[in-house]
Each structure stands twice: as C-alpha cells, then as structure tokens.
XYZ file of N, CA, C and O in Angstrom:
720
model
N 0.812 -1.206 0.000
C 0.000 0.000 0.000
C 0.851 1.263 0.000
O 0.432 2.249 -0.575
N 1.914 1.126 0.666
C 2.775 2.300 0.747
C 3.291 2.682 -0.627
O 3.370 3.860 -0.967
N 3.633 1.706 -1.366
C 4.130 1.958 -2.720
C 3.057 2.610 -3.569
O 3.351 3.505 -4.369
N 1.831 2.183 -3.418
C 0.742 2.768 -4.189
C 0.518 4.225 -3.796
O 0.290 5.087 -4.658
N 0.605 4.527 -2.526
C 0.408 5.919 -2.086
C 1.553 6.806 -2.560
O 1.360 7.972 -2.913
N 2.754 6.270 -2.630
C 3.885 7.046 -3.132
C 3.692 7.328 -4.608
O 3.934 8.451 -5.088
N 3.246 6.307 -5.348
C 3.049 6.479 -6.790
C 1.954 7.509 -7.042
O 2.086 8.375 -7.918
N 0.883 7.466 -6.274
C -0.203 8.435 -6.462
C 0.280 9.847 -6.104
O -0.011 10.818 -6.808
N 1.039 9.975 -5.037
C 1.563 11.296 -4.632
C 2.492 11.879 -5.674
O 2.415 13.066 -6.027
N 3.413 11.080 -6.185
C 4.352 11.552 -7.202
C 3.585 11.939 -8.448
O 3.888 12.949 -9.101
N 2.568 11.149 -8.817
C 1.770 11.455 -10.008
C 1.054 12.796 -9.846
O 0.999 13.592 -10.806
N 0.498 13.065 -8.688
C -0.199 14.330 -8.464
C 0.766 15.519 -8.530
O 0.421 16.583 -9.067
N 1.957 15.341 -8.023
C 2.949 16.422 -8.078
C 3.330 16.692 -9.523
O 3.432 17.856 -9.949
N 3.553 15.628 -10.275
C 3.944 15.798 -11.677
C 2.813 16.414 -12.496
O 3.064 17.210 -13.419
N 1.588 16.107 -12.144
C 0.451 16.675 -12.877
C 0.313 18.156 -12.508
O 0.042 18.989 -13.379
N 0.511 18.486 -11.257
C 0.358 19.886 -10.846
C 1.468 20.761 -11.432
O 1.265 21.940 -11.698
N 2.634 20.221 -11.675
C 3.739 20.987 -12.245
C 3.659 20.956 -13.776
O 4.532 21.515 -14.419
N 2.647 20.351 -14.326
C 2.431 20.225 -15.769
C 3.548 19.440 -16.478
O 3.861 19.667 -17.640
N 4.123 18.530 -15.765
C 5.111 17.652 -16.389
C 4.377 16.536 -17.128
O 4.750 16.159 -18.240
N 3.330 16.038 -16.488
C 2.489 15.033 -17.139
C 1.211 15.748 -17.511
O 0.543 16.341 -16.681
N 0.900 15.692 -18.779
C -0.316 16.322 -19.262
C -1.482 15.332 -19.168
O -1.359 14.168 -19.515
N -2.595 15.797 -18.702
C -3.773 14.936 -18.595
C -4.648 15.137 -19.826
O -5.463 16.024 -19.887
N -4.437 14.298 -20.777
C -5.319 14.290 -21.938
C -5.952 12.880 -22.033
O -5.749 12.035 -21.172
N -6.674 12.600 -23.104
C -7.408 11.331 -23.199
C -6.478 10.124 -23.297
O -6.698 9.096 -22.665
N -5.419 10.270 -24.077
C -4.503 9.149 -24.235
C -3.822 8.813 -22.923
O -3.639 7.644 -22.573
N -3.464 9.824 -22.159
C -2.789 9.597 -20.895
C -3.741 8.935 -19.904
O -3.342 8.023 -19.162
N -4.978 9.400 -19.869
C -5.963 8.798 -18.969
C -6.232 7.327 -19.353
O -6.336 6.461 -18.466
N -6.288 7.054 -20.643
C -6.500 5.660 -21.091
C -5.284 4.816 -20.715
O -5.419 3.674 -20.241
N -4.065 5.379 -20.851
C -2.848 4.672 -20.467
C -2.842 4.376 -18.978
O -2.511 3.267 -18.552
N -3.223 5.357 -18.171
C -3.267 5.150 -16.717
C -4.313 4.083 -16.350
O -4.052 3.230 -15.490
N -5.460 4.144 -17.005
C -6.497 3.118 -16.731
C -5.991 1.725 -17.121
O -6.213 0.749 -16.396
N -5.293 1.624 -18.254
C -4.774 0.329 -18.703
C -3.716 -0.197 -17.746
O -3.726 -1.374 -17.382
N -2.822 0.685 -17.323
C -1.772 0.270 -16.383
C -2.397 -0.148 -15.064
O -2.011 -1.166 -14.472
N -3.385 0.587 -14.599
C -4.074 0.235 -13.353
C -4.792 -1.102 -13.501
O -4.749 -1.958 -12.603
N -5.441 -1.289 -14.623
C -6.154 -2.553 -14.884
C -5.185 -3.740 -14.904
O -5.445 -4.776 -14.294
N -4.055 -3.558 -15.599
C -3.056 -4.631 -15.659
C -2.492 -4.925 -14.276
O -2.334 -6.094 -13.888
N -2.198 -3.883 -13.506
C -1.636 -4.069 -12.164
C -2.636 -4.783 -11.260
O -2.297 -5.753 -10.578
N -3.879 -4.304 -11.263
C -4.895 -4.927 -10.418
C -5.189 -6.375 -10.886
O -5.354 -7.280 -10.069
N -5.253 -6.566 -12.182
C -5.483 -7.919 -12.714
C -4.362 -8.858 -12.344
O -4.596 -10.006 -11.965
N -3.134 -8.371 -12.435
C -1.994 -9.216 -12.100
C -1.970 -9.549 -10.619
O -1.753 -10.685 -10.242
N -2.195 -8.542 -9.776
C -2.099 -8.776 -8.335
C -3.285 -9.587 -7.808
O -3.111 -10.449 -6.939
N -4.481 -9.344 -8.287
C -5.673 -10.009 -7.759
C -5.955 -11.361 -8.447
O -6.479 -12.259 -7.818
N -5.636 -11.461 -9.731
C -6.019 -12.660 -10.491
C -4.846 -13.571 -10.851
O -5.021 -14.516 -11.600
N -3.670 -13.280 -10.319
C -2.503 -14.055 -10.730
C -2.615 -15.528 -10.339
O -2.195 -16.402 -11.081
N -3.225 -15.840 -9.211
C -3.356 -17.244 -8.808
C -4.305 -18.008 -9.739
O -3.989 -19.127 -10.177
N -5.449 -17.431 -10.068
C -6.398 -18.124 -10.948
C -5.869 -18.218 -12.379
O -6.050 -19.230 -13.057
N -5.165 -17.163 -12.835
C -4.578 -17.204 -14.172
C -3.469 -18.250 -14.227
O -3.374 -19.027 -15.183
N -2.638 -18.290 -13.179
C -1.571 -19.285 -13.130
C -2.164 -20.698 -13.103
O -1.666 -21.616 -13.774
N -3.235 -20.884 -12.341
C -3.889 -22.190 -12.294
C -4.481 -22.564 -13.655
O -4.360 -23.700 -14.109
N -5.099 -21.594 -14.310
C -5.656 -21.836 -15.641
C -4.549 -22.189 -16.635
O -4.696 -23.125 -17.442
N -3.444 -21.458 -16.581
C -2.313 -21.761 -17.466
C -1.741 -23.163 -17.165
O -1.397 -23.906 -18.080
N -1.657 -23.491 -15.867
C -1.182 -24.831 -15.509
C -2.121 -25.916 -16.041
O -1.681 -26.956 -16.551
N -3.440 -25.677 -15.914
C -4.420 -26.638 -16.444
C -4.274 -26.804 -17.955
O -4.290 -27.928 -18.483
N -4.139 -25.669 -18.651
C -3.963 -25.734 -20.103
C -2.654 -26.442 -20.466
O -2.600 -27.232 -21.413
N -1.613 -26.129 -19.688
C -0.313 -26.767 -19.936
C -0.412 -28.278 -19.738
O 0.072 -29.060 -20.569
N -1.067 -28.701 -18.637
C -1.235 -30.130 -18.384
C -2.103 -30.801 -19.451
O -1.823 -31.927 -19.884
N -3.143 -30.088 -19.870
C -4.011 -30.623 -20.919
C -3.247 -30.792 -22.224
O -3.343 -31.834 -22.879
N -2.454 -29.809 -22.586
C -1.643 -29.881 -23.806
C -0.620 -30.997 -23.681
O -0.404 -31.768 -24.626
N 0.007 -31.133 -22.523
C 0.997 -32.195 -22.295
C 0.337 -33.566 -22.441
O 0.879 -34.455 -23.101
N -0.855 -33.734 -21.809
C -1.559 -35.023 -21.900
C -1.957 -35.349 -23.343
O -1.807 -36.488 -23.796
N -2.480 -34.366 -24.048
C -2.847 -34.583 -25.447
C -1.617 -34.927 -26.283
O -1.667 -35.806 -27.149
N -0.513 -34.238 -26.008
C 0.729 -34.523 -26.737
C 1.213 -35.941 -26.447
O 1.598 -36.687 -27.356
N 1.173 -36.334 -25.152
C 1.603 -37.690 -24.792
C 0.684 -38.754 -25.405
O 1.153 -39.796 -25.891
N -0.639 -38.483 -25.394
C -1.575 -39.426 -26.003
C -1.336 -39.555 -27.505
O -1.312 -40.657 -28.056
N -1.153 -38.400 -28.167
C -0.901 -38.452 -29.613
C 0.441 -39.130 -29.898
O 0.565 -39.902 -30.857
N 1.431 -38.867 -29.025
C 2.732 -39.519 -29.201
C 2.596 -41.033 -29.027
O 3.170 -41.811 -29.788
N 1.803 -41.434 -28.024
C 1.571 -42.864 -27.797
C 0.835 -43.485 -28.985
O 1.164 -44.594 -29.408
N -0.160 -42.781 -29.532
C -0.872 -43.282 -30.711
C 0.060 -43.415 -31.903
O -0.007 -44.400 -32.651
N 0.933 -42.435 -32.078
C 1.898 -42.498 -33.183
C 2.835 -43.687 -32.975
O 3.136 -44.435 -33.919
N 3.304 -43.881 -31.727
C 4.173 -45.027 -31.439
C 3.458 -46.353 -31.725
O 4.036 -47.268 -32.325
N 2.202 -46.437 -31.294
C 1.433 -47.663 -31.539
C 1.254 -47.905 -33.034
O 1.421 -49.034 -33.505
N 0.894 -46.864 -33.775
C 0.697 -47.045 -35.213
C 2.003 -47.395 -35.912
O 2.023 -48.238 -36.815
N 3.103 -46.791 -35.468
C 4.400 -47.124 -36.073
C 4.780 -48.566 -35.751
O 5.254 -49.303 -36.625
N 4.540 -48.991 -34.507
C 4.877 -50.384 -34.146
C 3.990 -51.361 -34.913
O 4.472 -52.410 -35.375
N 2.710 -51.040 -35.067
C 1.818 -51.904 -35.852
C 2.259 -51.948 -37.305
O 2.288 -53.013 -37.933
N 2.625 -50.774 -37.840
C 3.108 -50.745 -39.231
C 4.385 -51.563 -39.387
O 4.557 -52.265 -40.388
N 5.287 -51.482 -38.388
C 6.513 -52.285 -38.456
C 6.197 -53.779 -38.397
O 6.799 -54.579 -39.123
N 5.225 -54.156 -37.544
C 4.826 -55.555 -37.479
C 4.266 -56.007 -38.823
O 4.576 -57.091 -39.308
N 3.419 -55.161 -39.429
C 2.845 -55.512 -40.733
C 3.925 -55.605 -41.796
O 3.858 -56.463 -42.675
N 4.897 -54.720 -41.719
C 5.977 -54.781 -42.707
C 6.808 -56.041 -42.524
O 7.340 -56.593 -43.484
N 6.913 -56.499 -41.257
C 7.626 -57.761 -41.023
C 6.783 -58.952 -41.480
O 7.302 -59.926 -41.998
N 5.468 -58.877 -41.250
C 4.568 -59.973 -41.598
C 4.254 -59.980 -43.090
O 4.037 -61.049 -43.675
N 4.222 -58.824 -43.715
C 3.767 -58.682 -45.102
C 4.503 -59.579 -46.091
O 3.849 -60.256 -46.892
N 5.837 -59.670 -46.066
C 6.490 -60.597 -47.011
C 6.066 -62.046 -46.775
O 5.878 -62.809 -47.723
N 5.888 -62.419 -45.522
C 5.412 -63.765 -45.216
C 3.999 -63.992 -45.724
O 3.658 -65.074 -46.201
N 3.167 -62.964 -45.610
C 1.805 -63.078 -46.114
C 1.795 -63.264 -47.626
O 1.018 -64.061 -48.158
N 2.664 -62.543 -48.301
C 2.731 -62.669 -49.759
C 3.133 -64.091 -50.135
O 2.506 -64.719 -50.997
N 4.149 -64.628 -49.464
C 4.571 -66.001 -49.785
C 3.478 -67.000 -49.404
O 3.249 -67.973 -50.134
N 2.786 -66.753 -48.291
C 1.700 -67.648 -47.909
C 0.571 -67.617 -48.936
O -0.012 -68.655 -49.265
N 0.255 -66.427 -49.437
C -0.791 -66.332 -50.452
C -0.350 -66.987 -51.755
O -1.159 -67.614 -52.440
N 0.925 -66.876 -52.086
C 1.430 -67.540 -53.290
C 1.327 -69.056 -53.118
O 0.888 -69.777 -54.027
N 1.703 -69.553 -51.942
C 1.575 -70.989 -51.669
C 0.122 -71.429 -51.706
O -0.213 -72.484 -52.252
N -0.738 -70.605 -51.107
C -2.161 -70.914 -51.118
C -2.691 -70.973 -52.545
O -3.490 -71.851 -52.884
N -2.221 -70.064 -53.371
C -2.649 -70.053 -54.774
C -2.215 -71.338 -55.468
O -3.007 -71.966 -56.190
N -0.965 -71.758 -55.252
C -0.490 -72.978 -55.905
C -1.259 -74.199 -55.395
O -1.629 -75.076 -56.185
N -1.509 -74.249 -54.085
C -2.278 -75.367 -53.541
C -3.701 -75.379 -54.103
O -4.246 -76.446 -54.426
N -4.292 -74.209 -54.220
C -5.645 -74.117 -54.755
C -5.675 -74.561 -56.212
O -6.589 -75.278 -56.630
N -4.670 -74.152 -56.982
C -4.611 -74.582 -58.385
C -4.436 -76.085 -58.492
O -5.095 -76.739 -59.302
N -3.547 -76.645 -57.674
C -3.337 -78.095 -57.740
C -4.588 -78.844 -57.285
O -4.978 -79.844 -57.900
N -5.246 -78.359 -56.233
C -6.472 -78.991 -55.766
C -7.559 -78.938 -56.833
O -8.240 -79.933 -57.090
N -7.715 -77.779 -57.469
C -8.750 -77.659 -58.496
C -8.428 -78.537 -59.701
O -9.327 -79.136 -60.289
N -7.145 -78.638 -60.073
C -6.805 -79.500 -61.212
C -7.070 -80.961 -60.875
O -7.578 -81.714 -61.712
N -6.749 -81.390 -59.642
C -7.039 -82.768 -59.238
C -8.536 -83.008 -59.217
O -9.016 -84.055 -59.671
N -9.286 -82.038 -58.716
C -10.742 -82.184 -58.683
C -11.317 -82.255 -60.088
O -12.237 -83.039 -60.349
N -10.780 -81.441 -60.997
C -11.263 -81.466 -62.375
C -10.956 -82.819 -63.007
O -11.766 -83.363 -63.761
N -9.789 -83.393 -62.690
C -9.450 -84.705 -63.236
C -10.305 -85.814 -62.613
O -10.641 -86.794 -63.277
N -10.648 -85.685 -61.345
C -11.422 -86.710 -60.653
C -12.918 -86.595 -60.892
O -13.655 -87.556 -60.661
N -13.376 -85.447 -61.351
C -14.806 -85.218 -61.522
C -15.445 -86.209 -62.493
O -16.498 -86.778 -62.181
N -14.869 -86.486 -63.675
C -15.498 -87.481 -64.561
C -15.535 -88.876 -63.935
O -16.506 -89.617 -64.109
N -14.497 -89.240 -63.198
C -14.482 -90.557 -62.557
C -15.590 -90.651 -61.523
O -16.312 -91.664 -61.451
N -15.745 -89.596 -60.738
C -16.802 -89.575 -59.721
C -18.163 -89.625 -60.389
O -19.065 -90.355 -59.960
N -18.316 -88.859 -61.453
C -19.590 -88.835 -62.174
C -19.885 -90.215 -62.769
O -21.020 -90.698 -62.682
N -18.869 -90.859 -63.360
C -19.064 -92.203 -63.912
C -19.438 -93.191 -62.814
O -20.286 -94.063 -63.020
N -18.789 -93.071 -61.681
C -19.101 -93.955 -60.556
C -20.554 -93.768 -60.119
O -21.263 -94.755 -59.857
N -20.990 -92.526 -60.045
C -22.378 -92.265 -59.667
C -23.338 -92.825 -60.708
O -24.366 -93.435 -60.361
N -23.007 -92.646 -61.997
C -23.867 -93.166 -63.058
C -23.912 -94.688 -62.995
O -24.980 -95.300 -63.126
N -22.747 -95.329 -62.796
C -22.711 -96.785 -62.685
C -23.553 -97.258 -61.515
O -24.285 -98.248 -61.620
N -23.445 -96.579 -60.403
C -24.215 -96.963 -59.219
C -25.714 -96.829 -59.491
O -26.497 -97.733 -59.168
N -26.124 -95.728 -60.149
C -27.542 -95.543 -60.466
C -28.027 -96.619 -61.428
O -29.086 -97.219 -61.234
N -27.241 -96.869 -62.493
C -27.656 -97.880 -63.464
C -27.639 -99.277 -62.853
O -28.467 -100.117 -63.203
N -26.697 -99.546 -61.954
C -26.684 -100.837 -61.288
C -27.970 -101.029 -60.489
O -28.571 -102.109 -60.513
N -28.394 -99.987 -59.782
C -29.649 -100.081 -59.039
C -30.822 -100.304 -59.986
O -31.698 -101.141 -59.732
N -30.828 -99.560 -61.102
C -31.922 -99.720 -62.068
C -31.905 -101.112 -62.686
O -32.957 -101.740 -62.858
N -30.700 -101.605 -63.021
C -30.603 -102.936 -63.606
C -30.996 -104.012 -62.598
O -31.649 -105.002 -62.958
N -30.616 -103.839 -61.353
C -31.010 -104.793 -60.323
C -32.525 -104.805 -60.168
O -33.150 -105.878 -60.055
N -33.119 -103.620 -60.196
C -34.577 -103.530 -60.111
C -35.215 -104.206 -61.321
O -36.188 -104.963 -61.189
N -34.644 -103.965 -62.501
C -35.180 -104.580 -63.723
C -35.047 -106.100 -63.659
O -35.956 -106.835 -64.070
N -33.931 -106.578 -63.153
C -33.720 -108.022 -63.028
C -34.748 -108.635 -62.075
O -35.344 -109.681 -62.376
N -34.957 -107.980 -60.930
C -35.965 -108.480 -59.993
C -37.353 -108.452 -60.622
O -38.146 -109.382 -60.478
N -37.646 -107.361 -61.348
C -38.935 -107.241 -62.015
C -39.100 -108.346 -63.061
O -40.171 -108.958 -63.180
N -38.031 -108.627 -63.799
C -38.071 -109.688 -64.806
C -38.298 -111.043 -64.160
O -39.087 -111.871 -64.662
N -37.623 -111.296 -63.053
C -37.813 -112.563 -62.354
C -39.250 -112.713 -61.862
O -39.868 -113.768 -62.009
N -39.787 -111.662 -61.304
C -41.171 -111.703 -60.826
C -42.129 -111.869 -62.000
O -43.126 -112.598 -61.894
N -41.825 -111.196 -63.110
C -42.677 -111.320 -64.290
C -42.622 -112.750 -64.830
O -43.653 -113.325 -65.205
N -41.433 -113.340 -64.864
C -41.295 -114.734 -65.312
C -42.101 -115.663 -64.419
O -42.798 -116.578 -64.909
N -41.999 -115.460 -63.127
C -42.768 -116.292 -62.202
C -44.265 -116.120 -62.448
O -45.023 -117.104 -62.447
N -44.680 -114.886 -62.686
C -46.091 -114.612 -62.927
C -46.553 -115.281 -64.223
O -47.627 -115.899 -64.268
N -45.738 -115.172 -65.261
C -46.103 -115.790 -66.543
C -46.178 -117.308 -66.383
O -47.107 -117.956 -66.891
N -45.203 -117.879 -65.666
C -45.222 -119.326 -65.428
C -46.475 -119.723 -64.681
O -47.148 -120.714 -65.016
N -46.814 -118.931 -63.641
C -48.027 -119.246 -62.880
C -49.275 -119.129 -63.755
O -50.178 -119.974 -63.684
N -49.328 -118.113 -64.606
C -50.473 -117.950 -65.510
C -50.551 -119.114 -66.495
O -51.640 -119.650 -66.774
N -49.375 -119.493 -67.042
C -49.361 -120.622 -67.974
C -49.798 -121.919 -67.281
O -50.537 -122.735 -67.855
N -49.331 -122.108 -66.048
C -49.734 -123.307 -65.304
C -51.242 -123.309 -65.094
O -51.911 -124.342 -65.265
N -51.792 -122.150 -64.744
C -53.246 -122.051 -64.547
C -53.981 -122.360 -65.853
O -54.979 -123.091 -65.863
N -53.472 -121.822 -66.962
C -54.113 -122.064 -68.257
C -54.013 -123.552 -68.615
O -54.989 -124.150 -69.091
N -52.829 -124.140 -68.395
C -52.644 -125.557 -68.716
C -53.542 -126.420 -67.832
O -54.140 -127.404 -68.294
N -53.669 -126.004 -66.556
C -54.571 -126.745 -65.676
C -55.997 -126.689 -66.197
O -56.703 -127.704 -66.227
N -56.401 -125.474 -66.627
C -57.768 -125.347 -67.148
C -57.932 -126.176 -68.423
O -58.959 -126.846 -68.623
N -56.919 -126.115 -69.292
C -57.011 -126.869 -70.549
C -57.072 -128.366 -70.262
O -57.895 -129.101 -70.832
N -56.200 -128.796 -69.368
C -56.217 -130.229 -69.060
C -57.510 -130.633 -68.378
O -58.051 -131.723 -68.632
N -57.988 -129.727 -67.500
C -59.270 -130.033 -66.862
C -60.371 -130.123 -67.908
O -61.201 -131.027 -67.877
N -60.393 -129.186 -68.875
C -61.405 -129.206 -69.926
C -61.239 -130.445 -70.819
O -62.227 -131.077 -71.226
N -59.995 -130.794 -71.151
C -59.746 -131.990 -71.967
C -60.255 -133.226 -71.243
O -60.904 -134.098 -71.828
N -59.928 -133.235 -69.973
C -60.385 -134.379 -69.178
C -61.904 -134.420 -69.140
O -62.518 -135.479 -69.275
N -62.475 -133.217 -68.915
C -63.934 -133.137 -68.858
C -64.549 -133.588 -70.179
O -65.486 -134.389 -70.185
N -64.024 -133.073 -71.308
C -64.580 -133.427 -72.617
C -64.357 -134.908 -72.932
O -65.221 -135.555 -73.519
N -63.230 -135.400 -72.547
C -62.949 -136.789 -72.905
C -63.676 -137.783 -72.003
O -64.022 -138.877 -72.434
N -63.916 -137.423 -70.745
C -64.549 -138.365 -69.828
C -66.047 -138.156 -69.715
O -66.817 -139.124 -69.718
N -66.448 -136.946 -69.643
C -67.868 -136.661 -69.398
C -68.643 -136.578 -70.699
O -69.719 -137.129 -70.805
N -68.120 -135.842 -71.652
C -68.866 -135.634 -72.887
C -68.574 -136.788 -73.866
O -69.407 -137.161 -74.671
N -67.477 -137.338 -73.861
C -67.053 -138.472 -74.662
C -67.103 -138.149 -76.150
O -67.757 -138.802 -76.944
N -66.398 -137.147 -76.538
C -66.263 -136.801 -77.950
C -65.033 -137.546 -78.442
O -63.968 -137.485 -77.845
N -65.162 -138.192 -79.568
C -64.106 -139.058 -80.071
C -62.840 -138.301 -80.472
O -61.737 -138.800 -80.257
N -62.905 -137.054 -81.072
C -61.638 -136.385 -81.401
C -60.806 -136.076 -80.153
O -59.581 -136.125 -80.205
N -61.456 -135.815 -79.081
C -60.698 -135.552 -77.856
C -59.997 -136.807 -77.365
O -58.895 -136.743 -76.852
N -60.648 -137.955 -77.549
C -60.026 -139.214 -77.155
C -58.825 -139.475 -78.036
O -57.781 -139.937 -77.588
N -58.994 -139.182 -79.295
C -57.910 -139.386 -80.252
C -56.737 -138.467 -79.927
O -55.584 -138.874 -80.001
N -57.034 -137.234 -79.573
C -55.975 -136.264 -79.244
C -55.180 -136.723 -78.030
O -53.960 -136.582 -77.975
N -55.843 -137.249 -77.071
C -55.126 -137.674 -75.878
C -54.218 -138.856 -76.187
O -53.122 -138.953 -75.654
N -54.663 -139.736 -77.112
C -53.823 -140.855 -77.476
C -52.617 -140.398 -78.284
O -51.513 -140.922 -78.125
N -52.828 -139.377 -79.153
C -51.713 -138.828 -79.937
C -50.722 -138.158 -79.004
O -49.493 -138.344 -79.139
N -51.199 -137.429 -78.071
C -50.317 -136.755 -77.117
C -49.556 -137.767 -76.299
O -48.358 -137.600 -76.033
N -50.189 -138.882 -75.925
C -49.529 -139.921 -75.164
C -48.412 -140.551 -75.982
O -47.325 -140.804 -75.478
N -48.629 -140.783 -77.281
C -47.600 -141.329 -78.154
C -46.420 -140.366 -78.278
O -45.263 -140.785 -78.297
N -46.739 -139.095 -78.422
C -45.652 -138.080 -78.525
C -44.809 -138.080 -77.251
O -43.580 -138.008 -77.319
N -45.422 -138.168 -76.119
C -44.686 -138.190 -74.862
C -43.798 -139.421 -74.766
O -42.647 -139.349 -74.331
N -44.314 -140.525 -75.243
C -43.537 -141.768 -75.208
C -42.358 -141.662 -76.139
O -41.236 -142.112 -75.823
N -42.527 -141.077 -77.300
C -41.428 -140.899 -78.254
C -40.353 -139.972 -77.693
O -39.163 -140.193 -77.931
N -40.764 -138.967 -77.009
C -39.783 -138.025 -76.438
C -38.950 -138.732 -75.392
O -37.728 -138.564 -75.327
N -39.562 -139.592 -74.641
C -38.858 -140.276 -73.572
C -37.939 -141.296 -74.197
O -36.823 -141.513 -73.983
C-alpha cells in the first residue's frame, strides 16, 4: 500500500507541475496500467492455475498423440515384417488351390461315372428283380391255363365223350412216349 500511495503522490505532483499532461490518451494509459496491475495482483493465482491446467491438458494430449503415433508405427513395423510372409503364404495358397482344383477337375469325370454306374446298377437290379417276378407270374399264368385246358380236356374226354378228344389224348400220349 505504501508503494501505491507514493506512486499516487508523485503522479499528483507531476500533474500539478504540468510535467504530465492529462489528456485522453494519458488517462486511457493510466487506466490500462491500473487494470493490468490490479489484474496481475488479484487474479494471478487463478490465471496461473488456468495456465497450468492448459499446460497439463496440452501435455496429456501430446503424450496421447505420441503414444498413438508409437502404436501405429509399431503396428506398421509388425505388418511390414509380416507382409512378405503373407505374400509367400498367399502364393503358396494359390499354388495349392490350383493343384487342388486340377485334381478335382481330373477326378470329376471318374466320380460322375461312378455315380452313373451306381444308379444304373440299381436300375438294372430292379429290372432283373422285375423280370424274375414277371417270369414267375407268366409261369403261374401258364400253369393255370394248362390246368384249365387239361381239366377241360379231361372233362370233354370223360364226361362228354367226344371221339376227337379221345384221339388227341392218345396222340399226345404217343408223342410223350417218343420223347422219352
């Protein structure tokens, strides 16, 4: 306070002796100097704290960005180390894929023929079974017809007694004897 009172006293003396002229620019200069002095003395702690906060924030952002750059560089270095291996692996994969596809293309007709043979074998087996059943059916039908014919021949020859039927049976008997 003492310093402020000395400064005010000296200023008043200089103004009264017309050493310092009081015009608008001088009054604005005095107000600015007073404002800066009061701002510095009263607000220096909060301004310093704000500057420290900004400084810490900038430092943290810088460290985070530096860490991100380090991580990206390390990842890029890993990829650059892995990349030649990946290229060779893809080349090997390509050759294996080509060889596999060529083998498959060569084996495809054989597999298809095998499938066709298997299908036709099933169809032929079914046809063979059907033929056997049909043969049995035809034999059974023929036996039934022969039974009916023989029954009718017997009936005509024994019950009706028509002479041509008697003659036919004797001719058939002779033929059977000749065959034997």
